[in-house]
mmCIF file of C-alpha atoms in Angstrom:
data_model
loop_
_atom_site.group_PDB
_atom_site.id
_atom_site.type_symbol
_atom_site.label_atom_id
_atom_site.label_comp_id
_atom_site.label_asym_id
_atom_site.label_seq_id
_atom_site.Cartn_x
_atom_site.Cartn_y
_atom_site.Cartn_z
ATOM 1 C CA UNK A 1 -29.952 -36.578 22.876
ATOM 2 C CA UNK A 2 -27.647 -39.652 22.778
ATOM 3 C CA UNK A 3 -26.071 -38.401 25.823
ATOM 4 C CA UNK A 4 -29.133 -38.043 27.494
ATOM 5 C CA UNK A 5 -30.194 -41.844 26.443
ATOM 6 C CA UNK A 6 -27.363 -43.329 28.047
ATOM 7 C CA UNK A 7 -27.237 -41.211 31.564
ATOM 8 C CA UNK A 8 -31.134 -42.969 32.638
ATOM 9 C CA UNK A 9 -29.616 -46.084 33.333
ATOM 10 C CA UNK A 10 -26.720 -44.768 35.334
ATOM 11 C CA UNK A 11 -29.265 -42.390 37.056
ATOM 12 C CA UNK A 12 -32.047 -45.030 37.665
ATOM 13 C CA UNK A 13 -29.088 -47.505 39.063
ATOM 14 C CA UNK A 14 -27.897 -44.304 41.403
ATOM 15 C CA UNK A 15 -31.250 -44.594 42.305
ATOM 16 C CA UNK A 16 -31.512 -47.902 43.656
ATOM 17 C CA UNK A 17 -28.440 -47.729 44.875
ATOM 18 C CA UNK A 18 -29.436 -44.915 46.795
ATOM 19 C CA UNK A 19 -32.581 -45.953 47.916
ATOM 20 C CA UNK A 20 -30.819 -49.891 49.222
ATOM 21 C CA UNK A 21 -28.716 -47.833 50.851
ATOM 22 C CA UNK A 22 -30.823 -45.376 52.722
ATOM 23 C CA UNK A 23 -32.864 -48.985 53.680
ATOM 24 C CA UNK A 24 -29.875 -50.488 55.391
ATOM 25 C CA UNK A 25 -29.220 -47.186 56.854
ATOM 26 C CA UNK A 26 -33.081 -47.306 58.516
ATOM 27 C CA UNK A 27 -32.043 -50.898 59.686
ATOM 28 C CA UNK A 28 -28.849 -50.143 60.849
ATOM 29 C CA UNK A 29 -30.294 -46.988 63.123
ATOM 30 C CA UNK A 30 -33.061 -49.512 63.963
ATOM 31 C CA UNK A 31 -31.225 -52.060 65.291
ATOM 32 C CA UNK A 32 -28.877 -49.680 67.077
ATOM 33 C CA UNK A 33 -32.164 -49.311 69.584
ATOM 34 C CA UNK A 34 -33.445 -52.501 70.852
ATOM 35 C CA UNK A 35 -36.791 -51.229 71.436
ATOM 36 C CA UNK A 36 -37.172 -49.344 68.663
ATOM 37 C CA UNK A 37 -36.311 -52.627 66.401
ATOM 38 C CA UNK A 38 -38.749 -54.896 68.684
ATOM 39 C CA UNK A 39 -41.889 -52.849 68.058
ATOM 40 C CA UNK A 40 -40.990 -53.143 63.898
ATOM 41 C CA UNK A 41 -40.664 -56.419 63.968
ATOM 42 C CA UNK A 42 -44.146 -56.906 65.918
ATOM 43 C CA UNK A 43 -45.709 -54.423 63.688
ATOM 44 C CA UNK A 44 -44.321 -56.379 60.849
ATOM 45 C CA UNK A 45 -45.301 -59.095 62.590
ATOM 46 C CA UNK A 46 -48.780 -58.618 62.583
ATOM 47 C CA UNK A 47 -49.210 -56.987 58.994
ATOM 48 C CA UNK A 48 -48.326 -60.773 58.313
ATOM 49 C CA UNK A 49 -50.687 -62.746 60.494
ATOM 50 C CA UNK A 50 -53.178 -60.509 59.163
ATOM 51 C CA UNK A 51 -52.552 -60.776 55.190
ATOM 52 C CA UNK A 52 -52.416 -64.481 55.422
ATOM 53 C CA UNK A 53 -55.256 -64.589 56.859
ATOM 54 C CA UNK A 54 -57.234 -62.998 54.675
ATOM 55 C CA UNK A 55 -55.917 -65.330 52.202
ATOM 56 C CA UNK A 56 -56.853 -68.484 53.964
ATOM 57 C CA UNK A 57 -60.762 -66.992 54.868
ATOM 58 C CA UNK A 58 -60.853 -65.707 50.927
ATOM 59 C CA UNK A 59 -59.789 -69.666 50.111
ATOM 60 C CA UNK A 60 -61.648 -71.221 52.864
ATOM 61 C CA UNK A 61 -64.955 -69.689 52.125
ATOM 62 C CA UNK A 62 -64.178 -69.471 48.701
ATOM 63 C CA UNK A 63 -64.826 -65.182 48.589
ATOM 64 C CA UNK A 64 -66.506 -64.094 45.193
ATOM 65 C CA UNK A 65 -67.211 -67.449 44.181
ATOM 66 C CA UNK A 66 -71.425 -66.760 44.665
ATOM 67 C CA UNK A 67 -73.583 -69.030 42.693
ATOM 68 C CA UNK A 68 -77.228 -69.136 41.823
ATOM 69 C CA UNK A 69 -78.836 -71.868 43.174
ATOM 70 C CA UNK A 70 -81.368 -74.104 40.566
ATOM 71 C CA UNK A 71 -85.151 -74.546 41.064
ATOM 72 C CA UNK A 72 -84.891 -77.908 41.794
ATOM 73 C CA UNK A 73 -88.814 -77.787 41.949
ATOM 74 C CA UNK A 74 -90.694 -81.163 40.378
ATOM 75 C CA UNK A 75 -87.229 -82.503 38.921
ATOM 76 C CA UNK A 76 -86.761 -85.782 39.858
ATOM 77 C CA UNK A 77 -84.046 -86.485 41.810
ATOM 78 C CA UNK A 78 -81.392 -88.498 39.995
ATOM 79 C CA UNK A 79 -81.131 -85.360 37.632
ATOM 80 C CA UNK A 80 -80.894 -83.002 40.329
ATOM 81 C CA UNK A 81 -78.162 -84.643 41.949
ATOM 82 C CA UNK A 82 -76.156 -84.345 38.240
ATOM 83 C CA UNK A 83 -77.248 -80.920 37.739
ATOM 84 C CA UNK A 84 -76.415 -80.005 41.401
ATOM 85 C CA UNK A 85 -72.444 -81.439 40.885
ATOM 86 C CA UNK A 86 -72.063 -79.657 37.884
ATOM 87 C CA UNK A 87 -72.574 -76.239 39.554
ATOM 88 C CA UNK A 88 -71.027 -76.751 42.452
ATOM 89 C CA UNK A 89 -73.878 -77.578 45.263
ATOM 90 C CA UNK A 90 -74.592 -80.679 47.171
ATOM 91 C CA UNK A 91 -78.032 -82.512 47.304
ATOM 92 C CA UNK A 92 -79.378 -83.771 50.658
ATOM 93 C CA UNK A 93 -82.653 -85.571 51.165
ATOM 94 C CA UNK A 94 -84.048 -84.429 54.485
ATOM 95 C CA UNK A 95 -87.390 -85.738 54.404
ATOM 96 C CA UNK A 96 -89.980 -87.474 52.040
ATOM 97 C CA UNK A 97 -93.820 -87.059 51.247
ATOM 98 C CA UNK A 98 -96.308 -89.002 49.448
ATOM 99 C CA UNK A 99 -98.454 -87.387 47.353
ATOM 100 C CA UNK A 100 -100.797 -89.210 45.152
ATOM 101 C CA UNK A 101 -100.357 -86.318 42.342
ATOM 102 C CA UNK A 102 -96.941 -86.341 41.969
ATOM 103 C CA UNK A 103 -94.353 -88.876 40.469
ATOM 104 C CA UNK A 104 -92.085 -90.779 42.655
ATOM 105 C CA UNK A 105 -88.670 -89.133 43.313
ATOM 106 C CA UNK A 106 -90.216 -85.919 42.324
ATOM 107 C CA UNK A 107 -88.681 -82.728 44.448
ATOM 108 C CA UNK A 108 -91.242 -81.196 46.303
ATOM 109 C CA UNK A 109 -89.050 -78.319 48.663
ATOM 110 C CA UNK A 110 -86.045 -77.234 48.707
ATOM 111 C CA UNK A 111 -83.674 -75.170 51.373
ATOM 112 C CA UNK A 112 -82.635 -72.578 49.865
ATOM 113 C CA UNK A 113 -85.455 -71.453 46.978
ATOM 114 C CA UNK A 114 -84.350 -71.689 43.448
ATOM 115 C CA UNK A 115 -82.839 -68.453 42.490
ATOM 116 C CA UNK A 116 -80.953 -67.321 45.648
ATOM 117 C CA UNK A 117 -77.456 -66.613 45.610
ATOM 118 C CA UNK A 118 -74.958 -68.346 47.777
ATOM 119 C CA UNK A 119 -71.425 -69.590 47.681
ATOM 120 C CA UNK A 120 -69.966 -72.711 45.766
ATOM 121 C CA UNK A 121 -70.228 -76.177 47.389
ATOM 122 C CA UNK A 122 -73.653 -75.108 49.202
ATOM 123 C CA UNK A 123 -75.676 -77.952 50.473
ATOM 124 C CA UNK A 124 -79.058 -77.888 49.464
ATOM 125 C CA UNK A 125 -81.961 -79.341 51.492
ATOM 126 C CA UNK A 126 -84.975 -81.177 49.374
ATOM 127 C CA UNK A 127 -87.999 -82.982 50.303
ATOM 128 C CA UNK A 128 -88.825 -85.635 47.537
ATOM 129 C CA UNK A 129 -91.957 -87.658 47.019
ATOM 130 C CA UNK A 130 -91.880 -91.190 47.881
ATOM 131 C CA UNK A 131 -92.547 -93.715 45.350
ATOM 132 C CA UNK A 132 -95.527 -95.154 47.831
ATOM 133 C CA UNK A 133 -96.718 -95.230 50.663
ATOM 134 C CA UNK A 134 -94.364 -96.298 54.540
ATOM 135 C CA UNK A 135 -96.758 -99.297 55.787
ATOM 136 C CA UNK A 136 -96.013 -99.762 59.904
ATOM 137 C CA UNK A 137 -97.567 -102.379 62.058
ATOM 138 C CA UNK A 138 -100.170 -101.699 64.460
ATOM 139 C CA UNK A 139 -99.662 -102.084 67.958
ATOM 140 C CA UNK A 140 -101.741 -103.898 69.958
ATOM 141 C CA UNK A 141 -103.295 -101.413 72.956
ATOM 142 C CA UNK A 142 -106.290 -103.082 74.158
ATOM 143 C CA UNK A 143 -106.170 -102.832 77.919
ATOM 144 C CA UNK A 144 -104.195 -100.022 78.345
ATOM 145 C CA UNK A 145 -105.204 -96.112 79.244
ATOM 146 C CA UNK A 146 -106.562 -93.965 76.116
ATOM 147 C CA UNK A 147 -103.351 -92.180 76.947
ATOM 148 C CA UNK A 148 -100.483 -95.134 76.655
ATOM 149 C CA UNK A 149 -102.890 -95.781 73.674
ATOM 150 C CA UNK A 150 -102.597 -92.743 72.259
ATOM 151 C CA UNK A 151 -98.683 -92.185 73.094
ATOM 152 C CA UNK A 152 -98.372 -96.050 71.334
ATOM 153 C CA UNK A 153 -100.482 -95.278 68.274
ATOM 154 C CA UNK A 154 -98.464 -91.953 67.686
ATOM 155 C CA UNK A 155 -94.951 -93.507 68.060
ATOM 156 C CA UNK A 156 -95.386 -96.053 65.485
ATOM 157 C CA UNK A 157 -96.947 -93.041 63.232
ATOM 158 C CA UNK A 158 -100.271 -93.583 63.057
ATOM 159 C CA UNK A 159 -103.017 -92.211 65.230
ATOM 160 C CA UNK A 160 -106.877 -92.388 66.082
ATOM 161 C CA UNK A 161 -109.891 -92.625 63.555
ATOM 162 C CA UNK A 162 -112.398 -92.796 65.875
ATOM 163 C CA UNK A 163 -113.191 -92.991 69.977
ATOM 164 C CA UNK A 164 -116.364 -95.067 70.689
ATOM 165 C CA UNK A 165 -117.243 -94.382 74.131
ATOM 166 C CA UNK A 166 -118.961 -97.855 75.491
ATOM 167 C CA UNK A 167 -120.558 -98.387 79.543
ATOM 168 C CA UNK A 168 -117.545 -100.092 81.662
ATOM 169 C CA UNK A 169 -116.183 -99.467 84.732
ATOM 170 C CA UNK A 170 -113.091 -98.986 83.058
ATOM 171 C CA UNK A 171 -113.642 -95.292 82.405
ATOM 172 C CA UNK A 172 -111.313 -94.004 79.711
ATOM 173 C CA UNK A 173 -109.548 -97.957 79.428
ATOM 174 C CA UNK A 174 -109.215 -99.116 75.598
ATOM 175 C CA UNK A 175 -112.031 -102.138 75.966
ATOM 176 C CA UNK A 176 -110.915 -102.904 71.598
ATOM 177 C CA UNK A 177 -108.796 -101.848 69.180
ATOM 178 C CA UNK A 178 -110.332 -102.030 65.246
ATOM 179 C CA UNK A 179 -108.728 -101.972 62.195
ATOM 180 C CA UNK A 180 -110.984 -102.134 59.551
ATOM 181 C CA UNK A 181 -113.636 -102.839 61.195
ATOM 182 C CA UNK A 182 -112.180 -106.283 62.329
ATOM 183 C CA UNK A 183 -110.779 -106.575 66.066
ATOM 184 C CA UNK A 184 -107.149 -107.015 66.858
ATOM 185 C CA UNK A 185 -105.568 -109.408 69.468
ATOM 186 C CA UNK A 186 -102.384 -109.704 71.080
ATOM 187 C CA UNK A 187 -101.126 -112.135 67.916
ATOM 188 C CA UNK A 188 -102.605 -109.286 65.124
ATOM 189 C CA UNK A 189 -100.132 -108.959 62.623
ATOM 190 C CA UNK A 190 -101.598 -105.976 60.909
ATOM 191 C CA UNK A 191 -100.000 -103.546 58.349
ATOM 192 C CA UNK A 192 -101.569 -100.141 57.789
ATOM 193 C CA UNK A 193 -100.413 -97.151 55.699
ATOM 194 C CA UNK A 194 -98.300 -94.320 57.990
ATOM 195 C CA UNK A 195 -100.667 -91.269 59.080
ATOM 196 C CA UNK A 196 -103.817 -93.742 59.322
ATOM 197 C CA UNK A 197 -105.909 -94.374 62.606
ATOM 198 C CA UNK A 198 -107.817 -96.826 64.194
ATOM 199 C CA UNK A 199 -111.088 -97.309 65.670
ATOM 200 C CA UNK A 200 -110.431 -97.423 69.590
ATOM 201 C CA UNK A 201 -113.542 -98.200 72.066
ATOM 202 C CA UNK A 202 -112.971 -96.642 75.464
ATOM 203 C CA UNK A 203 -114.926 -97.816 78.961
ATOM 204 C CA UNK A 204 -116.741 -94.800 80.413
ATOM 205 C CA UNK A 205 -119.031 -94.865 83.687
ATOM 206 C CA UNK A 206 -122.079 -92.540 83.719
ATOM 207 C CA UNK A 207 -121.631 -90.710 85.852
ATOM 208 C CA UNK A 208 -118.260 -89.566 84.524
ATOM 209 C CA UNK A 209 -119.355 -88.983 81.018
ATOM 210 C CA UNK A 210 -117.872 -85.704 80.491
ATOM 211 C CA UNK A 211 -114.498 -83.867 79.956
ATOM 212 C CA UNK A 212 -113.207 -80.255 79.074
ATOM 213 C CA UNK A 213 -112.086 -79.609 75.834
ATOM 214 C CA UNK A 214 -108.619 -78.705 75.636
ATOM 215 C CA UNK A 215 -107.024 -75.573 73.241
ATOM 216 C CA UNK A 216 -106.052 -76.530 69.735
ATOM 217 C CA UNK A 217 -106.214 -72.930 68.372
ATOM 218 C CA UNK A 218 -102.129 -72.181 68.185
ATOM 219 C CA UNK A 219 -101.295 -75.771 67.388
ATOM 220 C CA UNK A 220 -100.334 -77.212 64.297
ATOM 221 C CA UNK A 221 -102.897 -79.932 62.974
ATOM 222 C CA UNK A 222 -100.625 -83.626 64.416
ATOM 223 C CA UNK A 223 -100.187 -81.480 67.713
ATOM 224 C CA UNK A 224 -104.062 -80.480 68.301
ATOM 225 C CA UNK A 225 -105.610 -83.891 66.851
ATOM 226 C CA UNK A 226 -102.716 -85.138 69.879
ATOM 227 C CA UNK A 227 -104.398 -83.269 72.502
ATOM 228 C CA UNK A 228 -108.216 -83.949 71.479
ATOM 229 C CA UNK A 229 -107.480 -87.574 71.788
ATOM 230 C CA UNK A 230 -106.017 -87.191 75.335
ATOM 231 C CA UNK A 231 -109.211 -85.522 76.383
ATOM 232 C CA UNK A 232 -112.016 -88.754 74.553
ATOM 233 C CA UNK A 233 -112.523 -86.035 72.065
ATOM 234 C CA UNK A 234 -112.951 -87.470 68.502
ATOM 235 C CA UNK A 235 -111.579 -84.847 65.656
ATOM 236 C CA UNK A 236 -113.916 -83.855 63.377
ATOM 237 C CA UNK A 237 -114.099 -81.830 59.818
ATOM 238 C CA UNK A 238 -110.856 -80.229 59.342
ATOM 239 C CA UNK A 239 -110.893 -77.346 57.332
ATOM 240 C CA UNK A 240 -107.891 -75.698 55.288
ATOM 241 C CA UNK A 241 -107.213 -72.113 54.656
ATOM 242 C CA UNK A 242 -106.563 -70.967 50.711
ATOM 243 C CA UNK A 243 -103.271 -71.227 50.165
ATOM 244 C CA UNK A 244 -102.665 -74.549 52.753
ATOM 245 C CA UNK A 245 -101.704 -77.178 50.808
ATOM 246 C CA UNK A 246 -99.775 -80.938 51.416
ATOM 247 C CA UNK A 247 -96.107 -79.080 51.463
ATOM 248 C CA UNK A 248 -96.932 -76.460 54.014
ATOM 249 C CA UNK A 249 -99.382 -78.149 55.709
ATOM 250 C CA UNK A 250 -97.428 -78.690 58.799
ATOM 251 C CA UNK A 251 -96.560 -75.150 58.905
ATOM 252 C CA UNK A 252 -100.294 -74.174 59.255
ATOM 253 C CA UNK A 253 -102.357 -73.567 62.809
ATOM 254 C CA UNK A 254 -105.510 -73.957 63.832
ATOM 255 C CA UNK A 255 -107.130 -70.516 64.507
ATOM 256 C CA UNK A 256 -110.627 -72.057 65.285
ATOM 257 C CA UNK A 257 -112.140 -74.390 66.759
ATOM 258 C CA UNK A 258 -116.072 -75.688 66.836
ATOM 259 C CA UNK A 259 -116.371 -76.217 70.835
ATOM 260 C CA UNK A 260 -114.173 -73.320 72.416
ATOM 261 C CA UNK A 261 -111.588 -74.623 75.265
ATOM 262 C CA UNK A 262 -112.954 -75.151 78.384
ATOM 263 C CA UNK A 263 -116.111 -75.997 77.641
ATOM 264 C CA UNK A 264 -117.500 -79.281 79.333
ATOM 265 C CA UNK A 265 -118.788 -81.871 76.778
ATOM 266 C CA UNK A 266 -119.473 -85.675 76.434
ATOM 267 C CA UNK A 267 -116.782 -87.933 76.130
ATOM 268 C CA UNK A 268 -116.491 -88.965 72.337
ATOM 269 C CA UNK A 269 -117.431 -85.728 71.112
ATOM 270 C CA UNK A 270 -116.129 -84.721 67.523
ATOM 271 C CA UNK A 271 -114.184 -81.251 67.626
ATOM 272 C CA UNK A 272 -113.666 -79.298 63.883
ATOM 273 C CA UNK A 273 -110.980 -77.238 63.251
ATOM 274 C CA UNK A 274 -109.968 -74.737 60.844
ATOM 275 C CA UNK A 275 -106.094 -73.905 60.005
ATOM 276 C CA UNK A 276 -104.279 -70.922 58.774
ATOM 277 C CA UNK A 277 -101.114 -69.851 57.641
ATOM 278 C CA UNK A 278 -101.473 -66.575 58.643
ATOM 279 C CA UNK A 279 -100.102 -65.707 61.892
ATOM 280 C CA UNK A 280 -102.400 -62.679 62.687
ATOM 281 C CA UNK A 281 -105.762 -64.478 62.500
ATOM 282 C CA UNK A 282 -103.996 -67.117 65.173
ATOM 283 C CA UNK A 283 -102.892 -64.675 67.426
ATOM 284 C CA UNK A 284 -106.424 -62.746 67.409
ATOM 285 C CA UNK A 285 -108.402 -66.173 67.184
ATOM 286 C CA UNK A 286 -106.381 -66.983 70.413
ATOM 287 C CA UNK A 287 -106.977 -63.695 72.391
ATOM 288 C CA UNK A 288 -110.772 -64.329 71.856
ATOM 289 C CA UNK A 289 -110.857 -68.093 72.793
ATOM 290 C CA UNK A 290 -108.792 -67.350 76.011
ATOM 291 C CA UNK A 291 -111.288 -64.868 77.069
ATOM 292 C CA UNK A 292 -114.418 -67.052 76.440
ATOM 293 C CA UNK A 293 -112.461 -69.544 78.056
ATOM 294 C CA UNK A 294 -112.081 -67.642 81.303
ATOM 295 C CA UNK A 295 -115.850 -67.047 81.341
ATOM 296 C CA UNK A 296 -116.511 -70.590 80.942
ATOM 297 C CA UNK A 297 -114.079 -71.197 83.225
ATOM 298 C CA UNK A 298 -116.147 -68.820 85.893
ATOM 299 C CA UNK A 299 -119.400 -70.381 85.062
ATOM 300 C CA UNK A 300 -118.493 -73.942 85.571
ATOM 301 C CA UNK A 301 -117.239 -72.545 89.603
ATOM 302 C CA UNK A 302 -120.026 -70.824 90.071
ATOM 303 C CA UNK A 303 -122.519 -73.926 88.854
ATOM 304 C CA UNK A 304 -120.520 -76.546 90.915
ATOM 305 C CA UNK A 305 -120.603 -74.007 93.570
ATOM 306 C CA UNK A 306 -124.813 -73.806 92.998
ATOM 307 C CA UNK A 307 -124.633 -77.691 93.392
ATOM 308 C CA UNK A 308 -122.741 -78.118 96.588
ATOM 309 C CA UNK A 309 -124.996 -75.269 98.210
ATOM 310 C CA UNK A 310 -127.617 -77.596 97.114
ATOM 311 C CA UNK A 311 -126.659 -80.833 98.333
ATOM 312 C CA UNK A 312 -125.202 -79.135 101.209
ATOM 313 C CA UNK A 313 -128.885 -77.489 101.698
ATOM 314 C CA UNK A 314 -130.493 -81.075 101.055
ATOM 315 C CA UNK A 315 -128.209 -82.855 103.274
ATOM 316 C CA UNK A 316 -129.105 -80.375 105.928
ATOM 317 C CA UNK A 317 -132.725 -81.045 105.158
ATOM 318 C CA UNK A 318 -132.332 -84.542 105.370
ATOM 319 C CA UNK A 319 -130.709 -84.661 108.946
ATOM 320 C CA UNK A 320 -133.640 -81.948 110.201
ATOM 321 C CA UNK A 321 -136.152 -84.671 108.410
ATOM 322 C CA UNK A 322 -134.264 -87.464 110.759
ATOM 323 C CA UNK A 323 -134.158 -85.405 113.614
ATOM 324 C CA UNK A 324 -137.872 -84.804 114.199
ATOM 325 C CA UNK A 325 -138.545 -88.300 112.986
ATOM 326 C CA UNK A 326 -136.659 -89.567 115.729
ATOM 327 C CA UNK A 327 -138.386 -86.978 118.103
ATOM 328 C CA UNK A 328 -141.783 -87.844 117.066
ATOM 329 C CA UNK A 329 -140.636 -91.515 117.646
ATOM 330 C CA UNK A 330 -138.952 -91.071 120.855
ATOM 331 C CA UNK A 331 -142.521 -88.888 121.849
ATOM 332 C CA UNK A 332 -145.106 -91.850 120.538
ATOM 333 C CA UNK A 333 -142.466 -94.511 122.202
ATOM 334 C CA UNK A 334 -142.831 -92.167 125.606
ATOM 335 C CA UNK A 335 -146.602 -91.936 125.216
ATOM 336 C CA UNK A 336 -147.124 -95.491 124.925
ATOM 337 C CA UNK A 337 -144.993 -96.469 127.821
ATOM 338 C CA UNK A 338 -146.954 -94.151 130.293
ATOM 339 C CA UNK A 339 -150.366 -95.557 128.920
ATOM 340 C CA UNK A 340 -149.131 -99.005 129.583
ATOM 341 C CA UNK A 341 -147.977 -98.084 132.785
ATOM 342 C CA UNK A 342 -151.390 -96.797 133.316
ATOM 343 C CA UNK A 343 -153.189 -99.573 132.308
ATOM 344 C CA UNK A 344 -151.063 -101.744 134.469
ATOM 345 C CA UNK A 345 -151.858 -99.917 137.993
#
């Protein structure tokens, strides 16, 4: 038994001995072919290249190292930004929103949703309510198209309460710009609240009292009130899906619309709309106003056609009436030329 105990170290060392020396025999033989020892070494090569870096991507994108992410959801924002650094995710504010209901600083969305797992060190994208409020200045755009009006208006982030059509030869020209109710001039230093309009009154001739309404169904609500205004149409009620609300409100679309598109209406008319967030009733709502617009479409040719027949047909009329009025002249001038030429012999 003692014998036994002391012959496993001599055979384990035989071993290794054996097994370093059958290695340096494989090199040996290797390296006594060139080509042979080439491919090993790329092989070896390669194995390499592709361990480390698997290492690197494992340390890099930091592999296993998944973290729930917080509902951030009506915290204010001083304490998400501590909570956020303690677990290993960074706060960014993309945008802000000011609702009334809520508490200044107050997170009111967030990118991604509490509860979704994703990897340490994660940025995380919240919209916060602002403590009040943005107040812009109004610019001045008296004298100008509604549409460099409009454009104007929209850049500075405000848009139109109310068009207020008024007789000018100016048709579609901003005549006055209210704020209100009091007029602005070139000198108006005038601060309103952001997402507020003004009243606007717009020349219009008579005779070119009318527009075609343009399609809002598809838009989303900044978008369609946009293209109203560039028509003289006023926007009217706006009406709000269940479920709509102030955070996903510029996700929703209109899927209705009071006066469908291509109808012809008064300038100044007031257009409601309804909004959705469901993307089926938009697309069907949209299907159905295209087709009723193509028949409006068709009936609008075929009346203006109607009228040119009939001014084409009165027109006619009117040169037949001339003609035999200047017969019948030339005649009675003719008849009394021969009786005076009678009378004279």
């Amino acid at each position: 038994m003692q014998d036994m105990e002391q012959n496993r170290p001599r055979r384990r060392r035989k071993a290794k001995s054996s097994y370093r020396n059958s290695i340096s025999g494989l090199i040996s033989h290797l390296r006594q072919s060139p080509l042979a020892w080439n491919a090993v070494l790329i092989v070896l090569t390669i194995l390499a290249i592709i361990i480390v870096s698997t290492i690197a991507m494992n340390i890099i994108t930091r592999h296993g190292t998944h973290r729930t992410v917080p509902d951030f959801m009506g915290v204010k924002i001083t304490d998400v930004e501590q909570t956020a650094k303690k677990r290993g995710f960074r706060i960014v504010i993309v945008d802000s929103l000011f609702v009334p209901a809520y508490e200044g600083g107050i997170v009111l969305d967030q990118l991604p949703k509490g509860g979704v797992e994703v990897k340490a060190g994660r940025k995380v994208y919240v919209t916060i309510n602002s403590f009040r409020q943005k107040m812009v200045k109004v610019p001045y755009v008296a004298g100008r198209s509604l549409r460099q009006a409009k454009n104007m208006l929209e850049v500075a982030g405000l848009g139109i309460e109310k068009l207020v059509y008024e007789e000018d030869i100016a048709t579609n020209y901003v005549l006055a710009e209210l704020v209100n109710g009091k007029e602005l001039n070139e000198q108006s230093n005038v601060e309103i609240e952001m997402g507020e309009g003004v009243v606007l009154k717009v020349g219009v001739e008579p005779e070119k009292n009318t527009t075609i309404v343009p399609k809002a169904i598809g838009q989303g609500l900044n978008a369609a009130k946009s293209r109203l205004w560039e028509q003289g149409l006023n926007v009217g009620k706006i009406n709000f899906d269940e479920g709509v609300n102030l955070l996903n409100q510029k996700d929703a679309r209109v899927y209705k619309q009071s006066i469908n598109h291509n109808a012809s209406v008064q300038l100044g008319s007031a257009v409601d709309l309804w909004l959705t967030l469901d993307e089926e009733s938009v697309k069907k709502s949209s299907v159905a106003s295209d087709k009723r617009a193509n028949e409006l479409e068709k009936e609008r040719l075929e009346a203006e056609k109607a009228l040119q027949d009939s001014l084409e047909q009165a027109e006619r009329g009117q040169r037949i009436d001339l003609i035999n009025a200047l017969q019948q002249s030339s005649q009675q001038n003719q008849t009394v030329t021969e009786t005076s030429e009678d009378e004279f012999f």
